[in-house]
PDB file of C-alpha atoms in Angstrom:
ATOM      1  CA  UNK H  17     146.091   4.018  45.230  1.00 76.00           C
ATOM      2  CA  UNK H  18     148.979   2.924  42.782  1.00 83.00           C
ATOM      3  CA  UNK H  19     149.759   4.862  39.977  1.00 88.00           C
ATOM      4  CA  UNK H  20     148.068   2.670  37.526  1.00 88.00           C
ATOM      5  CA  UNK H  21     144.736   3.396  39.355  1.00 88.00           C
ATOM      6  CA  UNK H  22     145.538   7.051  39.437  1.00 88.00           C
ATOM      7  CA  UNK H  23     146.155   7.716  36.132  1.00 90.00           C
ATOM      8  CA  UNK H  24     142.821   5.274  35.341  1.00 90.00           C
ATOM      9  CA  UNK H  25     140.749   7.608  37.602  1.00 90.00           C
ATOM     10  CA  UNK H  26     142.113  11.135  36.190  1.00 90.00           C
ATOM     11  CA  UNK H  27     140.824  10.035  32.685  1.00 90.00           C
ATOM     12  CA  UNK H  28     137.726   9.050  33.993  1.00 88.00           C
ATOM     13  CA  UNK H  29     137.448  12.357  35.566  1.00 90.00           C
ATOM     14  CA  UNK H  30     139.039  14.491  32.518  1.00 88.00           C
ATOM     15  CA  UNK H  31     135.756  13.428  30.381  1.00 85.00           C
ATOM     16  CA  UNK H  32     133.890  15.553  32.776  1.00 82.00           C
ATOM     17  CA  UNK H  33     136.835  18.298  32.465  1.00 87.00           C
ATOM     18  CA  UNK H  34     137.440  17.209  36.395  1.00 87.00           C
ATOM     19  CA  UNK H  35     140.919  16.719  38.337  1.00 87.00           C
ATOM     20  CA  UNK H  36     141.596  13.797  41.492  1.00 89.00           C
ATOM     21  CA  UNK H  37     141.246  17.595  43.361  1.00 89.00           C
ATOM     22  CA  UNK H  38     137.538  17.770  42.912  1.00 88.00           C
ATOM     23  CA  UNK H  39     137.023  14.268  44.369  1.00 89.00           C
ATOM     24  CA  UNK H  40     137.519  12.913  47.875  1.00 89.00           C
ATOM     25  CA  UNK H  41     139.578  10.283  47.946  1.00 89.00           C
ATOM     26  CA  UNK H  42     137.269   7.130  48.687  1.00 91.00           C
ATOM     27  CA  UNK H  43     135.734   8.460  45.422  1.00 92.00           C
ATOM     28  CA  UNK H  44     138.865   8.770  43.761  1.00 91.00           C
ATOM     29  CA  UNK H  45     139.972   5.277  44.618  1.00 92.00           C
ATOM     30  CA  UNK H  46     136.865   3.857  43.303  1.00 92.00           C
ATOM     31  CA  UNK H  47     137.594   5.863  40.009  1.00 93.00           C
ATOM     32  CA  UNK H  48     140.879   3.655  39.666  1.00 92.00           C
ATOM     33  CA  UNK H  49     138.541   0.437  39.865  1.00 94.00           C
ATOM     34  CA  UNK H  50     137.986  -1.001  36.208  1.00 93.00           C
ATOM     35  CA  UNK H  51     134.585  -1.540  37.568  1.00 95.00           C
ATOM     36  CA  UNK H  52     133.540   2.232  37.187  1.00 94.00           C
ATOM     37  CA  UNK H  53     132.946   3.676  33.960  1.00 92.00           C
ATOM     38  CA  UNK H  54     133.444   7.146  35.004  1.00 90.00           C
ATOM     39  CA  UNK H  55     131.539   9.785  37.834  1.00 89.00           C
ATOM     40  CA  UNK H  56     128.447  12.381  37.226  1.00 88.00           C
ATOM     41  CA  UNK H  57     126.904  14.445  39.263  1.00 85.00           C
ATOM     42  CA  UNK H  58     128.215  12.968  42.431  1.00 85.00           C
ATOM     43  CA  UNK H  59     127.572   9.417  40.986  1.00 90.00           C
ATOM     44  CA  UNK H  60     129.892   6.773  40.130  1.00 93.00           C
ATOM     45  CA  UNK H  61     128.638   5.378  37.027  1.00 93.00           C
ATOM     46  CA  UNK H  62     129.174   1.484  36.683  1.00 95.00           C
ATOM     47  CA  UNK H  63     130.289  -0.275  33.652  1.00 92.00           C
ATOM     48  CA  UNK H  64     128.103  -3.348  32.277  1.00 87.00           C
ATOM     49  CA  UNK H  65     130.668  -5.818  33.253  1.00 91.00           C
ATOM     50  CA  UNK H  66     130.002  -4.914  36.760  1.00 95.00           C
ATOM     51  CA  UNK H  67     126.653  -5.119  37.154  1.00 95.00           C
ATOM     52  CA  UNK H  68     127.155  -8.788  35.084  1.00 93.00           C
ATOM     53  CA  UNK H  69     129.547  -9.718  37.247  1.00 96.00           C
ATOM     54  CA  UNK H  70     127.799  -8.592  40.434  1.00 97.00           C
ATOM     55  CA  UNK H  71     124.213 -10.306  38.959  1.00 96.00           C
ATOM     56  CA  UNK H  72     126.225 -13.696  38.436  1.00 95.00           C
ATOM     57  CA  UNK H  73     127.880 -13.020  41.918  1.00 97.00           C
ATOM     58  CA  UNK H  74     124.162 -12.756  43.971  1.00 96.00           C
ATOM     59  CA  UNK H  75     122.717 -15.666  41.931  1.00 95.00           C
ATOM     60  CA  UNK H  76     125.776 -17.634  43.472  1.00 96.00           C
ATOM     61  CA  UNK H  77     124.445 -16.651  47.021  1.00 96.00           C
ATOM     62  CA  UNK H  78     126.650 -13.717  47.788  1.00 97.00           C
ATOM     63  CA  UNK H  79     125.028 -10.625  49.604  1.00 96.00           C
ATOM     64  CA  UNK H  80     125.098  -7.402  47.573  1.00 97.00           C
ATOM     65  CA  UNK H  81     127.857  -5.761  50.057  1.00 97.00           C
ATOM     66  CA  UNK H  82     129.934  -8.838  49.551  1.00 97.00           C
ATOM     67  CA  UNK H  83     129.842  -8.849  46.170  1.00 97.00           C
ATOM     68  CA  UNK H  84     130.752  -5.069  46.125  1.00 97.00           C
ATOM     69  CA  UNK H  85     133.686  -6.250  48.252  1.00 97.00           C
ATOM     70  CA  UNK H  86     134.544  -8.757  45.569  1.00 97.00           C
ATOM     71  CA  UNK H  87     134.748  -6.991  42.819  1.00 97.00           C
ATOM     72  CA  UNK H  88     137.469  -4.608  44.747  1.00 94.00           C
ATOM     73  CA  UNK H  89     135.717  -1.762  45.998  1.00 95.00           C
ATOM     74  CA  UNK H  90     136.102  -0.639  49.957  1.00 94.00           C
ATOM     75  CA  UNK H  91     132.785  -1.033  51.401  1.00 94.00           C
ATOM     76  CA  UNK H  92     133.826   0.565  54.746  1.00 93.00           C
ATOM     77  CA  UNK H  93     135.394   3.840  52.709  1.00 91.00           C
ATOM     78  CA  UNK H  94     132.169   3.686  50.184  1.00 93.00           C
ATOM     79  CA  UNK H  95     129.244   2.666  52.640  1.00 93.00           C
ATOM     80  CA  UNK H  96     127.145   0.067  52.680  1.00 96.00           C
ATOM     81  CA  UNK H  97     124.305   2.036  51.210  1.00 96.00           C
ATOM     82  CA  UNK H  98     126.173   2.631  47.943  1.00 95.00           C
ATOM     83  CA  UNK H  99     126.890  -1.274  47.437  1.00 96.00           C
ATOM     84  CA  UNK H 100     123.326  -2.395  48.723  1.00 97.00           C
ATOM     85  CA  UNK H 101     122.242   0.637  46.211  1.00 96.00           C
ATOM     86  CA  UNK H 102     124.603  -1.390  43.433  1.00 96.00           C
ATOM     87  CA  UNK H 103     123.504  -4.128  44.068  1.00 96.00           C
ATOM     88  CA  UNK H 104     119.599  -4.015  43.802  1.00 97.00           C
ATOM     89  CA  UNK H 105     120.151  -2.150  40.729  1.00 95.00           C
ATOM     90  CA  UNK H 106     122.175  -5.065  38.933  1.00 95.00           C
ATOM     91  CA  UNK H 107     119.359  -7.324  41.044  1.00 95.00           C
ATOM     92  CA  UNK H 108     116.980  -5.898  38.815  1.00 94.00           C
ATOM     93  CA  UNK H 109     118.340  -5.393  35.749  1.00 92.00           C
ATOM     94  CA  UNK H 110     119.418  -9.098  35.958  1.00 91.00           C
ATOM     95  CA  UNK H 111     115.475 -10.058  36.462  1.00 90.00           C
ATOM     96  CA  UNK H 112     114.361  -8.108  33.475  1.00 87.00           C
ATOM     97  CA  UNK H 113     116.551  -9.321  31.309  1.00 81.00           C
ATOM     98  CA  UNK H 114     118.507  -6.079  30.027  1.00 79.00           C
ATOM     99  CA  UNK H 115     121.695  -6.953  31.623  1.00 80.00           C
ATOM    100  CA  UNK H 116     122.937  -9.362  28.837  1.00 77.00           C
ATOM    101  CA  UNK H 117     121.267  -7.131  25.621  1.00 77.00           C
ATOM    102  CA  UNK H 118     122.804  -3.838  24.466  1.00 78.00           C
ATOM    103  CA  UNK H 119     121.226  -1.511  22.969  1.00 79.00           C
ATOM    104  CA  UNK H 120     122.606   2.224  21.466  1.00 87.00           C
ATOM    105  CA  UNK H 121     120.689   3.752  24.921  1.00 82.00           C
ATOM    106  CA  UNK H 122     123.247   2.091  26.754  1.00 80.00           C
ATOM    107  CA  UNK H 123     126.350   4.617  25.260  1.00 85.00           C
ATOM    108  CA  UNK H 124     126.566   8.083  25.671  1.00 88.00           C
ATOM    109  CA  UNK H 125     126.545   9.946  21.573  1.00 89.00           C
ATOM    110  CA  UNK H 126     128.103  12.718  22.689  1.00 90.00           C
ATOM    111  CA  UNK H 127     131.475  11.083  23.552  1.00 88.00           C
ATOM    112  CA  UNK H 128     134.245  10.978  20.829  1.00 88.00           C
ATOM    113  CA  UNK H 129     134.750   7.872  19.122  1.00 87.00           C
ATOM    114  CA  UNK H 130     138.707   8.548  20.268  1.00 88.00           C
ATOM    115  CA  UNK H 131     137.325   8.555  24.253  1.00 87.00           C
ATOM    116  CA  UNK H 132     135.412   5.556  23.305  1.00 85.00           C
ATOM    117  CA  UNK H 133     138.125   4.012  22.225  1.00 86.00           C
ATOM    118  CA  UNK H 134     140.619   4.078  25.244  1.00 85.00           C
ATOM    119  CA  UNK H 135     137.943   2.558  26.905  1.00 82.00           C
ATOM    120  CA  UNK H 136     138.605  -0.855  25.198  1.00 81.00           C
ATOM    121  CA  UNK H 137     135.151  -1.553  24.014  1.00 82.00           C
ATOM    122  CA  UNK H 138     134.384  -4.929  22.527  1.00 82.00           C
ATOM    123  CA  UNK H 139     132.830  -5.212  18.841  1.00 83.00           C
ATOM    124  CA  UNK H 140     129.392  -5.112  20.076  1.00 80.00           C
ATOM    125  CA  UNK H 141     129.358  -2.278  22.430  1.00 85.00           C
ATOM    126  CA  UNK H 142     131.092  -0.354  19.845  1.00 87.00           C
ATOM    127  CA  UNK H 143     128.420  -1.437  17.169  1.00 86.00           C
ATOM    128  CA  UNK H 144     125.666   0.290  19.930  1.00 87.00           C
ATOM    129  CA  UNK H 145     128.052   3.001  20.645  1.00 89.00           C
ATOM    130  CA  UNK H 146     128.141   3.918  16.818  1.00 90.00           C
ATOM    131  CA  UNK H 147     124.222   3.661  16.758  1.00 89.00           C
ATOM    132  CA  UNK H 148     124.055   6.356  19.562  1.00 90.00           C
ATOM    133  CA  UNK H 149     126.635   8.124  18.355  1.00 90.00           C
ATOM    134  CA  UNK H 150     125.246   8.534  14.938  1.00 92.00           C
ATOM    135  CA  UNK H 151     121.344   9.059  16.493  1.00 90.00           C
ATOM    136  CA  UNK H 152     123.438  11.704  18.496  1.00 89.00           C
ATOM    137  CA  UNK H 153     125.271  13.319  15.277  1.00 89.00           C
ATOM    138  CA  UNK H 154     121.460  13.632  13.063  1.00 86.00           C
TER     139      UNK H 154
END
């Protein structure tokens, strides 16, 4: 892990008042990935992009594991479980439409609009964040 992924992967974890010490590594690396939003409760939480990018990568023909593989995570350090896992999920959101719509119950309120902002939103996902955020504030 370089230290552009490191320093990527403590912020993720510093939301959740974490450190890299609370994390194995394979998790850690995967934290560096601009692919994961952040990690709960033993979960690596994807961002949208990914599960876009992994829908548009399994309509092409690619396997879920090899799109996993694609989009620069280690599949052997990871498992295959947590890419097939990935994968069905962005399988299905893909199907049902809700992968290309946002809506304010895709953004977490309680984060500060500072936090929000190093994540590098675009206009619209900030437009949905300020809707939760807001729904969350009342």
């Amino acid at each position: 892990m370089n230290e552009e992924q490191k320093k990527k992967a403590e912020d993720k974890l510093a939301v959740q008042g974490l450190t890299l010490k609370n994390v194995t590594l394979e998790i850690a690396e995967a934290l560096g990935n601009d692919y994961v939003d952040s990690y709960r409760k033993g979960h690596l939480i994807y961002t949208r992009e990914f599960y876009q990018d992994t829908y548009k990568n399994i309509e092409k023909g690619m396997t879920y594991v090899e799109s996993y593989k694609a989009l620069g995570f280690d599949v052997d350090a990871l498992g295959v479980n947590r890419a097939n896992a990935a994968g069905k999920r962005a399988a299905k959101m893909g199907k049902n439409g809700e992968l290309f719509r946002l809506s304010p119950g895709d953004f977490d309120g309680t984060v500060s609009l500072k936090d929000m902002k190093k994540k590098g939103v675009n206009d619209e996902q900030m437009y949905a964040y300020l809707q939760a955020r807001c729904m969350y504030l009342e």
